[in-house]
Coordinates of C-alpha atoms in Angstrom, one line a residue:
M1 CA -51.4 -10.1 51.0
K2 CA -48.8 -12.2 49.3
K3 CA -49.3 -10.4 46.0
L4 CA -49.0 -7.0 47.7
I5 CA -45.7 -8.0 49.2
Q6 CA -44.5 -9.2 45.8
F7 CA -45.6 -5.8 44.3
F8 CA -43.7 -3.8 46.9
A9 CA -40.7 -6.0 46.5
I10 CA -40.7 -5.4 42.8
I11 CA -41.2 -1.6 43.3
G12 CA -38.4 -1.6 45.8
L13 CA -36.0 -3.2 43.3
L14 CA -36.9 -0.8 40.5
P15 CA -34.5 2.0 41.5
F16 CA -31.7 -0.5 41.9
A17 CA -32.5 -2.1 38.5
L18 CA -32.6 1.3 36.8
F19 CA -29.4 2.3 38.4
T20 CA -27.5 -0.9 37.4
S21 CA -28.9 -0.9 33.9
C22 CA -27.6 2.6 33.4
E23 CA -24.2 1.7 34.9
K24 CA -23.8 -1.4 32.7
I25 CA -22.8 0.8 29.8
E26 CA -19.1 1.7 30.0
K27 CA -18.6 5.4 29.3
A28 CA -16.4 6.2 26.3
D29 CA -13.2 8.1 26.2
K30 CA -14.3 9.7 23.0
V31 CA -17.4 9.7 20.8
F32 CA -17.9 10.9 17.3
L33 CA -21.4 11.9 16.3
H34 CA -23.5 13.7 13.6
G35 CA -21.4 11.9 10.9
K36 CA -22.0 10.0 7.7
I37 CA -20.2 6.9 8.8
Y38 CA -19.7 4.1 6.2
T39 CA -18.7 1.1 8.3
V40 CA -17.8 -1.5 5.5
N41 CA -19.8 -3.9 7.7
E42 CA -22.5 -5.6 5.7
Q43 CA -24.7 -6.0 8.7
Q44 CA -24.7 -2.3 9.5
K45 CA -23.4 -0.3 6.5
W46 CA -24.1 3.2 7.8
A47 CA -24.1 4.9 11.2
E48 CA -24.2 8.4 12.7
A49 CA -22.0 7.9 15.7
V50 CA -19.1 5.9 17.1
A51 CA -17.8 5.5 20.6
I52 CA -14.3 4.4 21.6
K53 CA -12.7 3.3 24.9
D54 CA -9.0 3.1 25.1
N55 CA -8.1 2.0 21.5
K56 CA -11.2 -0.1 20.8
I57 CA -14.6 0.7 19.3
V58 CA -17.4 0.1 21.9
F59 CA -20.4 1.4 20.0
V60 CA -21.6 2.0 16.5
G61 CA -25.1 3.4 15.9
N62 CA -27.1 6.6 15.9
D63 CA -26.8 9.9 17.6
K64 CA -29.5 9.2 20.2
E65 CA -28.0 5.9 21.4
I66 CA -24.5 7.4 21.7
E67 CA -25.8 9.5 24.6
N68 CA -25.5 6.5 26.8
Y69 CA -21.7 6.5 26.4
I70 CA -21.0 10.1 27.4
N71 CA -20.1 11.4 30.8
S72 CA -18.1 14.4 32.0
A73 CA -14.8 12.8 31.1
T74 CA -15.8 11.9 27.5
E75 CA -14.5 13.9 24.6
V76 CA -17.3 14.5 22.2
V77 CA -16.4 15.2 18.6
D78 CA -19.0 16.6 16.3
L79 CA -18.3 15.4 12.7
G80 CA -20.7 18.0 11.3
G81 CA -21.9 15.7 8.6
K82 CA -18.5 14.7 7.4
M83 CA -17.8 11.2 6.2
M84 CA -16.0 8.7 8.4
L85 CA -14.5 5.4 7.0
P86 CA -12.3 2.7 8.5
G87 CA -8.7 3.7 8.3
F88 CA -7.3 2.9 4.9
V89 CA -5.1 -0.2 4.5
S90 CA -2.5 -0.5 1.9
G91 CA -1.9 -4.0 0.5
H92 CA 1.3 -3.0 -1.3
D93 CA 3.6 -0.1 -0.7
H94 CA 7.2 0.3 0.3
L95 CA 7.1 3.0 3.0
I96 CA 10.0 2.2 5.3
S97 CA 13.1 3.1 3.3
S98 CA 12.2 3.8 -0.3
N99 CA 12.2 7.6 -0.4
W100 CA 15.9 7.6 -1.2
M101 CA 14.8 6.7 -4.7
K102 CA 13.0 10.1 -4.9
A103 CA 15.9 12.4 -4.4
G104 CA 16.8 15.2 -6.7
V105 CA 15.0 16.4 -9.8
E106 CA 11.5 15.1 -10.7
L107 CA 11.2 14.4 -14.5
F108 CA 7.6 13.3 -15.0
D109 CA 6.7 16.5 -16.9
A110 CA 9.4 16.1 -19.5
K111 CA 8.1 15.6 -23.1
S112 CA 11.3 15.0 -25.0
K113 CA 15.0 14.2 -24.7
E114 CA 15.8 17.9 -24.7
D115 CA 13.4 18.5 -21.8
Y116 CA 15.0 15.7 -19.7
L117 CA 18.5 17.0 -20.2
Q118 CA 17.5 20.6 -19.6
M119 CA 15.7 19.8 -16.4
I120 CA 18.6 17.8 -15.1
K121 CA 21.1 20.5 -16.1
E122 CA 19.1 23.2 -14.4
Y123 CA 18.9 21.2 -11.2
A124 CA 22.6 20.4 -11.2
D125 CA 23.6 24.0 -11.8
S126 CA 21.4 25.2 -9.0
H127 CA 22.7 22.5 -6.6
P128 CA 26.5 22.8 -6.9
E129 CA 27.0 21.5 -3.4
E130 CA 25.6 18.1 -4.0
P131 CA 28.4 15.5 -4.7
I132 CA 26.1 13.3 -6.7
V133 CA 23.2 14.6 -8.9
F134 CA 20.1 12.5 -8.4
G135 CA 16.7 12.5 -10.2
Y136 CA 13.8 10.2 -11.1
G137 CA 11.0 9.8 -13.6
W138 CA 12.5 9.3 -17.1
N139 CA 10.7 7.1 -19.6
K140 CA 12.6 5.7 -22.5
D141 CA 9.5 6.1 -24.8
T142 CA 9.2 9.8 -24.0
Y143 CA 13.0 10.1 -24.3
G144 CA 13.0 8.6 -27.7
G145 CA 14.9 5.4 -26.8
W146 CA 17.3 4.3 -24.1
P147 CA 19.4 7.2 -22.8
T148 CA 23.2 7.1 -22.7
A149 CA 26.0 8.3 -20.4
K150 CA 27.4 10.5 -23.1
E151 CA 24.0 12.4 -23.4
L152 CA 23.8 12.8 -19.6
D153 CA 27.4 14.1 -19.6
K154 CA 26.1 17.2 -21.5
A155 CA 23.9 18.0 -18.5
V156 CA 26.2 17.0 -15.7
P157 CA 29.9 16.9 -16.8
D158 CA 31.6 17.6 -13.5
R159 CA 30.4 14.9 -11.0
P160 CA 28.5 11.7 -10.9
A161 CA 24.8 11.7 -11.9
M162 CA 22.4 8.8 -11.2
I163 CA 18.8 9.1 -12.5
F164 CA 16.0 6.6 -11.8
D165 CA 13.4 5.8 -14.4
F166 CA 9.7 6.2 -13.7
T167 CA 9.4 2.6 -12.5
I168 CA 12.5 2.9 -10.2
H169 CA 13.8 -0.4 -11.7
D170 CA 16.3 1.1 -14.1
M171 CA 19.0 3.7 -13.6
W172 CA 20.7 6.1 -16.0
F173 CA 24.4 7.1 -15.2
N174 CA 26.7 9.7 -16.7
T175 CA 30.3 8.7 -17.3
K176 CA 31.5 9.9 -13.9
G177 CA 28.7 8.0 -12.3
L178 CA 29.8 4.8 -14.0
E179 CA 33.4 5.4 -13.0
A180 CA 32.4 6.1 -9.3
G181 CA 30.3 2.9 -9.3
G182 CA 33.1 0.8 -10.8
V183 CA 31.1 -0.2 -13.8
T184 CA 33.2 -1.3 -16.8
K185 CA 33.0 -3.7 -19.8
D186 CA 34.1 -6.5 -17.4
S187 CA 31.2 -5.9 -15.0
P188 CA 29.0 -9.1 -15.2
D189 CA 25.3 -9.1 -15.8
T190 CA 23.3 -10.5 -12.9
V191 CA 20.7 -12.2 -15.0
P192 CA 21.4 -11.7 -18.8
G193 CA 18.3 -10.4 -20.5
M194 CA 16.6 -9.4 -17.2
S195 CA 19.1 -7.7 -14.9
Y196 CA 21.9 -6.3 -17.0
W197 CA 24.0 -3.3 -18.3
R198 CA 23.0 -2.0 -21.7
R199 CA 26.3 -2.1 -23.7
N200 CA 28.0 -0.7 -26.7
P201 CA 29.3 -3.1 -29.4
D202 CA 32.6 -3.4 -27.6
G203 CA 30.9 -4.4 -24.4
S204 CA 31.5 -1.1 -22.6
P205 CA 28.4 0.2 -20.6
Q206 CA 26.2 2.6 -22.5
G207 CA 24.9 4.2 -19.3
V208 CA 21.7 2.4 -18.2
G209 CA 21.5 -0.4 -15.6
V210 CA 18.3 -2.4 -16.2
E211 CA 16.3 -4.1 -13.4
I212 CA 18.3 -3.1 -10.3
I213 CA 21.7 -4.3 -11.5
W214 CA 22.9 -0.9 -10.5
L215 CA 22.6 -1.6 -6.7
E216 CA 26.3 -2.3 -6.1
A217 CA 27.4 0.6 -8.2
Y218 CA 25.1 2.9 -6.2
I219 CA 26.7 1.7 -2.9
K220 CA 30.3 1.8 -4.3
A221 CA 29.8 5.4 -5.5
G222 CA 29.1 6.4 -1.8
A223 CA 25.4 7.2 -2.5
W224 CA 24.0 5.0 0.3
N225 CA 23.9 6.2 3.9
P226 CA 21.4 3.8 5.6
A227 CA 21.3 5.4 9.1
K228 CA 20.4 8.8 7.6
M229 CA 18.4 7.8 4.5
M230 CA 16.3 5.1 6.1
K231 CA 15.3 7.3 9.0
E232 CA 14.5 10.3 6.9
S233 CA 12.7 8.1 4.3
Q234 CA 10.5 6.5 7.0
E235 CA 9.6 9.8 8.5
V236 CA 8.6 11.4 5.2
L237 CA 6.6 8.5 3.9
Y238 CA 4.8 7.7 7.1
N239 CA 3.8 11.3 7.6
K240 CA 2.6 11.6 4.1
S241 CA 0.7 8.3 4.2
A242 CA -1.0 9.2 7.5
S243 CA -2.2 12.5 5.9
T244 CA -4.0 10.4 3.2
G245 CA -6.0 8.4 5.8
M246 CA -3.7 5.4 5.8
T247 CA -3.5 3.6 9.1
T248 CA -2.0 0.2 8.0
V249 CA 0.4 -1.0 5.4
I250 CA 1.7 -4.3 4.2
N251 CA 5.2 -3.2 3.4
Q252 CA 6.0 -5.4 0.4
G253 CA 9.6 -5.7 1.1
L254 CA 12.3 -3.4 2.4
I255 CA 13.9 -1.7 -0.6
T256 CA 17.6 -0.9 0.0
P257 CA 20.7 -1.2 -2.3
N258 CA 21.6 -4.3 -0.3
L259 CA 18.7 -6.3 -1.7
M260 CA 20.9 -8.8 -3.6
N261 CA 23.3 -9.4 -0.8
F262 CA 21.8 -11.6 1.9
E263 CA 24.1 -10.8 4.8
R264 CA 23.9 -7.0 4.3
Y265 CA 20.2 -7.2 3.6
K266 CA 19.6 -9.1 6.9
K267 CA 21.2 -6.2 8.7
D268 CA 19.0 -3.7 6.9
M269 CA 15.9 -5.7 7.9
V270 CA 17.0 -5.8 11.6
Y271 CA 17.7 -2.1 11.5
S272 CA 14.3 -1.3 10.0
F273 CA 12.5 -3.2 12.7
E274 CA 14.5 -1.7 15.5
M275 CA 13.8 1.7 14.1
L276 CA 10.0 1.1 13.9
D277 CA 9.9 -0.7 17.3
S278 CA 11.6 2.3 18.9
L279 CA 8.8 4.5 17.5
D280 CA 6.2 2.1 18.6
K281 CA 7.5 2.0 22.2
I282 CA 7.1 5.8 22.5
G283 CA 3.7 5.9 20.8
E284 CA 4.9 7.5 17.6
L285 CA 4.4 4.7 15.1
K286 CA 1.8 6.3 12.9
I287 CA 1.0 3.3 10.7
R288 CA 0.5 -0.4 11.5
T289 CA 3.3 -2.1 9.6
F290 CA 3.3 -5.7 8.5
Q291 CA 6.5 -6.2 6.6
N292 CA 7.4 -9.0 4.1
Y293 CA 10.9 -10.3 3.6
V294 CA 12.0 -10.0 -0.1
Y295 CA 13.4 -12.9 -2.0
K296 CA 15.0 -11.5 -5.2
N297 CA 18.3 -13.3 -5.5
S298 CA 17.9 -16.9 -6.5
D299 CA 21.3 -17.7 -4.9
F300 CA 19.8 -17.2 -1.5
D301 CA 19.3 -20.5 0.3
V302 CA 15.5 -20.9 0.9
D303 CA 15.8 -22.8 4.2
E304 CA 18.1 -20.1 5.6
F305 CA 15.9 -17.4 4.2
V306 CA 12.7 -18.8 5.8
A307 CA 14.5 -19.4 9.1
D308 CA 15.7 -15.8 9.3
A309 CA 12.1 -14.6 8.5
L310 CA 10.8 -16.7 11.4
K311 CA 13.3 -15.3 13.8
L312 CA 12.1 -11.8 13.0
K313 CA 8.5 -12.8 13.2
E314 CA 9.1 -14.3 16.7
K315 CA 10.5 -11.0 17.9
Y316 CA 8.2 -8.7 16.0
N317 CA 4.6 -10.0 16.0
S318 CA 2.2 -7.5 17.4
D319 CA -0.9 -5.8 15.9
R320 CA 1.2 -2.7 15.1
L321 CA 4.5 -4.2 14.0
R322 CA 5.0 -7.6 12.5
L323 CA 7.2 -9.7 10.1
H324 CA 4.3 -10.9 8.1
G325 CA 5.6 -13.2 5.4
I326 CA 7.7 -13.6 2.2
K327 CA 7.7 -11.4 -0.9
I328 CA 9.1 -13.0 -4.0
H329 CA 10.3 -10.7 -6.7
P330 CA 11.2 -13.0 -9.6
E331 CA 11.3 -10.7 -12.6
G332 CA 11.3 -7.1 -13.9
N333 CA 8.7 -5.1 -15.9
W334 CA 6.8 -6.2 -19.0
N335 CA 7.5 -2.8 -20.7
S336 CA 11.2 -3.4 -20.6
N337 CA 10.9 -7.0 -21.8
T338 CA 12.2 -8.3 -18.5
S339 CA 9.1 -10.3 -17.4
L340 CA 8.6 -13.9 -18.3
M341 CA 5.8 -14.7 -20.8
L342 CA 4.2 -17.8 -22.1
E343 CA 4.4 -16.4 -25.6
N344 CA 6.9 -14.1 -27.2
F345 CA 6.6 -10.4 -26.8
S346 CA 5.2 -8.7 -29.8
N347 CA 8.2 -6.3 -30.2
I348 CA 11.1 -8.8 -29.8
D349 CA 11.7 -12.5 -30.5
S350 CA 11.8 -13.4 -26.8
K351 CA 9.6 -14.6 -24.0
G352 CA 11.6 -12.7 -21.4
V353 CA 13.5 -13.9 -18.4
S354 CA 12.9 -14.8 -14.7
G355 CA 15.4 -14.4 -12.0
V356 CA 13.6 -16.9 -9.7
G357 CA 12.8 -20.0 -11.6
Q358 CA 9.7 -22.2 -11.6
D359 CA 11.2 -24.7 -9.2
K360 CA 12.3 -22.0 -6.7
L361 CA 8.8 -20.5 -6.7
M362 CA 7.4 -23.8 -5.8
E363 CA 10.0 -24.4 -3.1
I364 CA 9.5 -21.0 -1.4
H365 CA 5.7 -21.4 -1.3
L366 CA 5.8 -24.8 0.2
K367 CA 8.5 -24.1 2.8
S368 CA 7.0 -20.8 3.8
N369 CA 3.5 -22.0 4.1
R370 CA 4.5 -25.0 6.1
N371 CA 6.0 -22.6 8.6
G372 CA 3.0 -20.3 8.8
L373 CA 4.4 -17.6 6.5
D374 CA 2.2 -16.2 3.7
V375 CA 3.8 -15.6 0.3
H376 CA 3.2 -12.5 -1.8
T377 CA 4.6 -12.8 -5.3
H378 CA 5.3 -10.1 -8.0
V379 CA 3.5 -11.5 -11.0
D380 CA 4.0 -9.4 -14.1
G381 CA 4.4 -11.8 -17.0
T382 CA 1.9 -14.6 -18.0
A383 CA 4.4 -17.4 -17.3
T384 CA 5.4 -16.1 -13.8
T385 CA 1.7 -15.8 -13.0
R386 CA 1.0 -19.4 -14.1
Y387 CA 4.0 -20.8 -12.2
T388 CA 2.9 -18.9 -9.1
I389 CA -0.6 -20.2 -9.3
D390 CA 0.8 -23.7 -9.8
A391 CA 2.8 -23.2 -6.5
I392 CA -0.2 -21.9 -4.6
E393 CA -2.3 -24.9 -5.9
A394 CA 0.4 -27.4 -4.9
S395 CA 0.6 -25.9 -1.4
I396 CA -3.2 -26.1 -1.0
K397 CA -3.1 -29.8 -2.1
E398 CA -0.3 -30.4 0.4
G399 CA -2.7 -29.3 3.1
N400 CA -1.6 -25.7 3.7
T401 CA -5.2 -24.5 3.3
A402 CA -4.8 -21.7 5.9
A403 CA -2.1 -19.9 3.8
R404 CA -3.1 -16.6 2.3
N405 CA -0.8 -16.3 -0.7
V406 CA -1.3 -13.2 -2.7
L407 CA -0.7 -12.4 -6.4
Q408 CA 0.9 -8.9 -6.6
H409 CA 0.3 -6.7 -9.6
Y410 CA -1.6 -9.2 -11.8
F411 CA -0.8 -7.4 -15.0
W412 CA -0.8 -10.1 -17.7
T413 CA -2.8 -13.3 -17.1
H414 CA -3.7 -16.0 -19.5
P415 CA -7.5 -16.5 -19.5
D416 CA -7.1 -20.1 -18.3
D417 CA -5.1 -18.9 -15.4
H418 CA -7.5 -16.1 -14.6
Q419 CA -10.2 -18.8 -14.3
R420 CA -8.0 -20.7 -11.9
V421 CA -7.6 -17.6 -9.8
L422 CA -11.4 -17.3 -9.7
D423 CA -11.9 -21.0 -8.9
M424 CA -9.4 -21.1 -6.1
K425 CA -10.3 -17.6 -4.9
I426 CA -6.6 -16.6 -4.9
P427 CA -6.3 -13.0 -3.5
V428 CA -4.8 -10.3 -5.6
N429 CA -3.3 -6.8 -5.2
T430 CA -2.8 -4.3 -8.0
T431 CA -2.2 -0.7 -8.8
P432 CA -4.9 0.9 -11.0
L433 CA -2.6 3.6 -12.1
F434 CA -0.2 1.1 -13.8
G435 CA -3.0 -0.2 -15.9
S436 CA -4.1 3.2 -17.1
D437 CA -2.7 5.3 -19.9
W438 CA -0.2 6.9 -17.4
Q439 CA 3.3 7.3 -18.8
G440 CA 2.3 5.7 -22.1
Q441 CA 1.3 2.4 -20.6
A442 CA -1.7 2.0 -23.0
T443 CA 0.5 2.6 -26.0
D444 CA 3.2 0.2 -24.6
A445 CA 0.6 -2.5 -24.0
Y446 CA -0.3 -2.8 -27.7
K447 CA 3.4 -2.4 -28.7
F448 CA 4.8 -5.0 -26.4
M449 CA 1.9 -7.5 -26.2
G450 CA -0.3 -6.9 -29.2
K451 CA -4.1 -6.3 -29.6
H452 CA -5.3 -9.8 -28.6
R453 CA -3.4 -10.0 -25.3
T454 CA -4.0 -6.4 -24.4
E455 CA -7.8 -6.9 -24.8
N456 CA -7.9 -10.4 -23.2
Y457 CA -5.0 -10.7 -20.7
Y458 CA -4.3 -7.3 -19.3
M459 CA -5.4 -5.9 -15.9
R460 CA -8.3 -8.3 -15.3
Y461 CA -8.5 -7.3 -11.6
T462 CA -11.8 -5.4 -12.1
E463 CA -13.6 -8.7 -12.8
L464 CA -12.6 -10.2 -9.4
P465 CA -14.9 -8.4 -7.0
V466 CA -18.1 -9.5 -8.7
H467 CA -17.3 -13.1 -7.8
E468 CA -18.4 -14.0 -4.3
G469 CA -15.7 -14.5 -1.7
H470 CA -12.9 -13.0 -3.9
N471 CA -10.4 -10.8 -2.2
L472 CA -8.8 -7.9 -4.1
S473 CA -6.8 -5.0 -2.7
I474 CA -5.6 -1.9 -4.6
S475 CA -2.7 0.4 -3.7
A476 CA -0.1 2.8 -5.0
D477 CA 3.1 0.7 -4.8
V478 CA 5.3 3.7 -3.8
P479 CA 8.0 4.2 -4.9
S480 CA 7.0 2.8 -8.4
S481 CA 4.3 5.4 -8.1
P482 CA 5.4 8.9 -7.2
V483 CA 5.1 9.5 -3.4
N484 CA 2.5 12.2 -3.9
L485 CA 0.1 9.5 -5.3
V486 CA 0.2 7.3 -2.3
D487 CA -3.4 8.4 -1.4
P488 CA -5.7 5.4 -1.3
L489 CA -8.5 7.6 -2.8
F490 CA -6.3 8.1 -5.8
S491 CA -6.3 4.3 -6.3
V492 CA -10.0 4.2 -5.7
E493 CA -10.6 6.8 -8.5
G494 CA -8.3 4.9 -10.8
A495 CA -10.2 1.6 -10.2
V496 CA -13.7 3.1 -10.8
T497 CA -12.7 5.0 -13.9
L498 CA -9.8 3.1 -15.5
Q499 CA -8.2 6.5 -16.0
D500 CA -5.2 8.4 -14.6
P501 CA -6.7 10.7 -11.9
Q502 CA -4.0 13.3 -12.4
N503 CA -4.6 13.7 -16.1
E504 CA -7.9 15.3 -17.2
N505 CA -7.3 14.1 -20.7
S506 CA -6.8 10.5 -19.7
K507 CA -9.0 7.9 -21.5
P508 CA -10.4 4.8 -19.9
F509 CA -8.0 1.8 -20.4
P510 CA -8.2 -1.1 -21.1
T511 CA -11.2 -0.4 -23.2
T512 CA -12.5 -4.0 -22.9
K513 CA -12.7 -3.9 -19.1
T514 CA -15.6 -2.7 -16.8
P515 CA -14.5 -0.4 -14.0
M516 CA -15.0 -1.4 -10.4
Q517 CA -17.9 0.0 -8.4
V518 CA -17.2 2.6 -5.7
E519 CA -18.3 0.3 -2.9
Q520 CA -16.0 -2.5 -4.2
A521 CA -13.1 -0.1 -4.4
I522 CA -13.6 1.1 -0.9
K523 CA -13.5 -2.5 0.3
A524 CA -10.2 -2.8 -1.7
V525 CA -8.6 -0.2 0.5
T526 CA -10.1 -1.3 3.8
I527 CA -11.4 -4.8 4.7
Y528 CA -9.8 -6.8 1.8
P529 CA -6.2 -5.7 2.4
A530 CA -6.9 -6.1 6.2
W531 CA -7.7 -9.8 5.4
Q532 CA -4.5 -10.1 3.4
A533 CA -2.7 -8.8 6.5
R534 CA -4.6 -11.3 8.7
M535 CA -6.2 -8.5 10.5
E536 CA -9.8 -8.5 9.2
D537 CA -11.1 -9.3 12.7
K538 CA -9.3 -6.2 14.1
I539 CA -9.3 -3.5 11.4
G540 CA -10.8 -2.8 8.0
S541 CA -14.3 -2.0 9.2
I542 CA -16.0 0.0 11.9
E543 CA -17.4 -2.6 14.3
V544 CA -17.6 -3.0 18.0
G545 CA -14.4 -4.7 19.3
K546 CA -12.2 -3.6 16.5
Y547 CA -9.4 -1.1 16.8
A548 CA -10.3 2.6 16.6
D549 CA -8.7 3.2 13.1
F550 CA -10.6 5.9 11.2
V551 CA -10.3 8.4 8.4
I552 CA -12.5 11.5 8.3
L553 CA -13.1 13.0 4.9
E554 CA -14.3 16.5 3.8
E555 CA -16.7 15.0 1.3
N556 CA -18.8 11.8 0.9
V557 CA -17.1 9.5 -1.5
F558 CA -20.5 8.1 -2.7
E559 CA -21.7 11.6 -3.6
A560 CA -18.6 12.9 -5.4
G561 CA -18.2 12.6 -9.1
L562 CA -16.1 9.6 -10.1
R563 CA -13.4 11.9 -11.5
D564 CA -13.4 13.9 -8.3
I565 CA -12.7 11.1 -5.8
A566 CA -8.9 11.6 -5.7
D567 CA -9.4 15.3 -4.9
I568 CA -11.4 14.6 -1.7
K569 CA -9.4 16.0 1.2
V570 CA -8.7 14.1 4.4
H571 CA -9.8 16.0 7.5
A572 CA -8.2 13.7 10.1
T573 CA -6.7 10.2 10.5
I574 CA -7.0 8.2 13.7
M575 CA -5.0 5.0 14.5
D576 CA -5.5 3.1 17.8
G577 CA -7.7 5.9 19.0
K578 CA -5.1 8.6 18.5
Y579 CA -4.8 11.3 15.8
T580 CA -2.0 10.6 13.4
Y581 CA -3.0 13.5 11.2
Q582 CA -5.3 16.5 11.5
K583 CA -5.9 19.1 8.8
E584 CA -4.4 22.5 9.8
N585 CA -6.9 25.1 11.0
D586 CA -9.7 22.5 10.9
G587 CA -12.3 24.5 12.9
N588 CA -15.1 22.2 11.5
L589 CA -14.7 19.2 13.7
T590 CA -15.7 20.4 17.1
N591 CA -15.3 19.0 20.6
T592 CA -17.8 19.6 23.4
G593 CA -19.4 23.0 22.7
S594 CA -19.6 24.8 19.5
K595 CA -22.1 23.1 17.1
H596 CA -22.8 20.3 19.6
K597 CA -23.5 21.2 23.3
V598 CA -23.4 18.3 25.7
F599 CA -25.4 18.9 28.9
L600 CA -23.6 16.5 31.3
P601 CA -25.7 14.0 33.3
K602 CA -26.6 14.4 36.9
E603 CA -24.5 13.1 39.8
L604 CA -24.8 9.4 39.1
G605 CA -25.0 9.7 35.3
C606 CA -28.8 9.2 35.3
C607 CA -31.8 11.4 35.4
E608 CA -34.5 11.0 38.1
H609 CA -36.2 8.3 35.9
G610 CA -32.9 6.3 35.6
H611 CA -32.3 7.3 31.9
P612 CA -29.3 9.2 30.6
E613 CA -29.9 13.0 30.4
H614 CA -28.0 14.4 27.5
L615 CA -29.7 17.2 25.6
H616 CA -28.3 18.5 22.4
N617 CA -28.5 21.9 20.9
H618 CA -27.8 22.1 17.1

């Protein structure tokens, strides 16, 4: 009799048990199913379906299991076999205010001096209403040497002209542009040999300002309008980046003409955060933004600089908008002989110059790390790379072991220092395009650095992912890359081919390097830069508990040809569970109905046996 009572007691509890077991699963706001979902999670690399509640992922698995998360209020999105990845994360771009450097005529297609001047003249003639003629993209090698103001006068004789080179570090003026900017033979060079005016024998300016010495002239000429240009720039760059699948950026420094004036630069930083915060508060910030404070002028007091960064971090420190750390920009570019090398350049009797010396690099790392700020350093020349590694090592020995200091660019690295990077697992970011034969980089490498260094020191980033625990991110570095190349898949193709994706005749370079694997390159635009942003537990992979940041692609990256990856179209981008980009006339991603019918569950969400009742017609 006792056993019979127990039996009926158990039977009596069954409906309640079945009911509560069904109700334990929280229904999702939105589910995606029938997809090829690459999660970047080593414990579960692939899935068919994902469920989200509010802005978080609540399920990752197969199409059958996702049924448990659907009720009448759930939006069901049929991926139709499309590929989903975590939202792309950029470890190095300048998206907030840099589009002002891309005004006017684009010159990348020019093949000679005559082409440059003709393209500029045609633009100026067709835009008579513009008080200053802007442009960008000239290359002194293609031009046949450094351009001059007198030559630019032939194209624009009637008003100022200011034309950026392809790196956005150097600017070419015509005579009226120099006059408007107040540039004369008495104008001092900021850092002789690195940031300077190219001059005639009598000391008068020839027409080119090297390594951003032109900033004050740009402002004095009336070219800078921050309220208008920063707002427009942010809107253009964030919309463009969202359309490429980007959901997060480490903005490696606010780039404005006030970069070398601390008081004015502080105001620009405050303005940029206020602008982004206002967008965030109304739900229109399309990209998570973690911004670094740029240290470029060695006259800036380090203590004051760090203190100001900490004030901004205290005010802006969310998972969508944050002052992240410090960016040191100590030098220029190797292919203008304005980076600091351990040995002489091959083309001149000089080792180059640094604007932020070895001692200052050490001071900034130690003081920043002590205060919980990571340091990201532009390392272009071999000496700068070594001194930065020294500073990182000293900070670790001091006890700042939680710091995540990152080497940015990693162009030229002595083999001994490369081994130190491997040994200490120092994280790196680079731009694959800059190491390819784009804009004559391959030719310049041999010319400026010689065969031995080109084959043994240059762009060794591809070797890093094969070493366990090493962290490498890749990105475009807009505006040094043209804005239209901000697409993370463009960088992925560059890393797995060592070629320029936009040039079908590009040859792999450097020839001594092994390209990255596709899986490695995908991690370099997702989980690795997420780690560099201290967000690896919240973004960078598709896992339960992380934010609902996704990109949906038209094609599977792993099935595309290596030279076709950059051409894969983005179908949609989702950040924090909301669409930030959708391809026009998509028609292929379907909500409830169409390819995927959802028969909603019965009254209590369970069938008569206590199991979810979702039947699918394909």
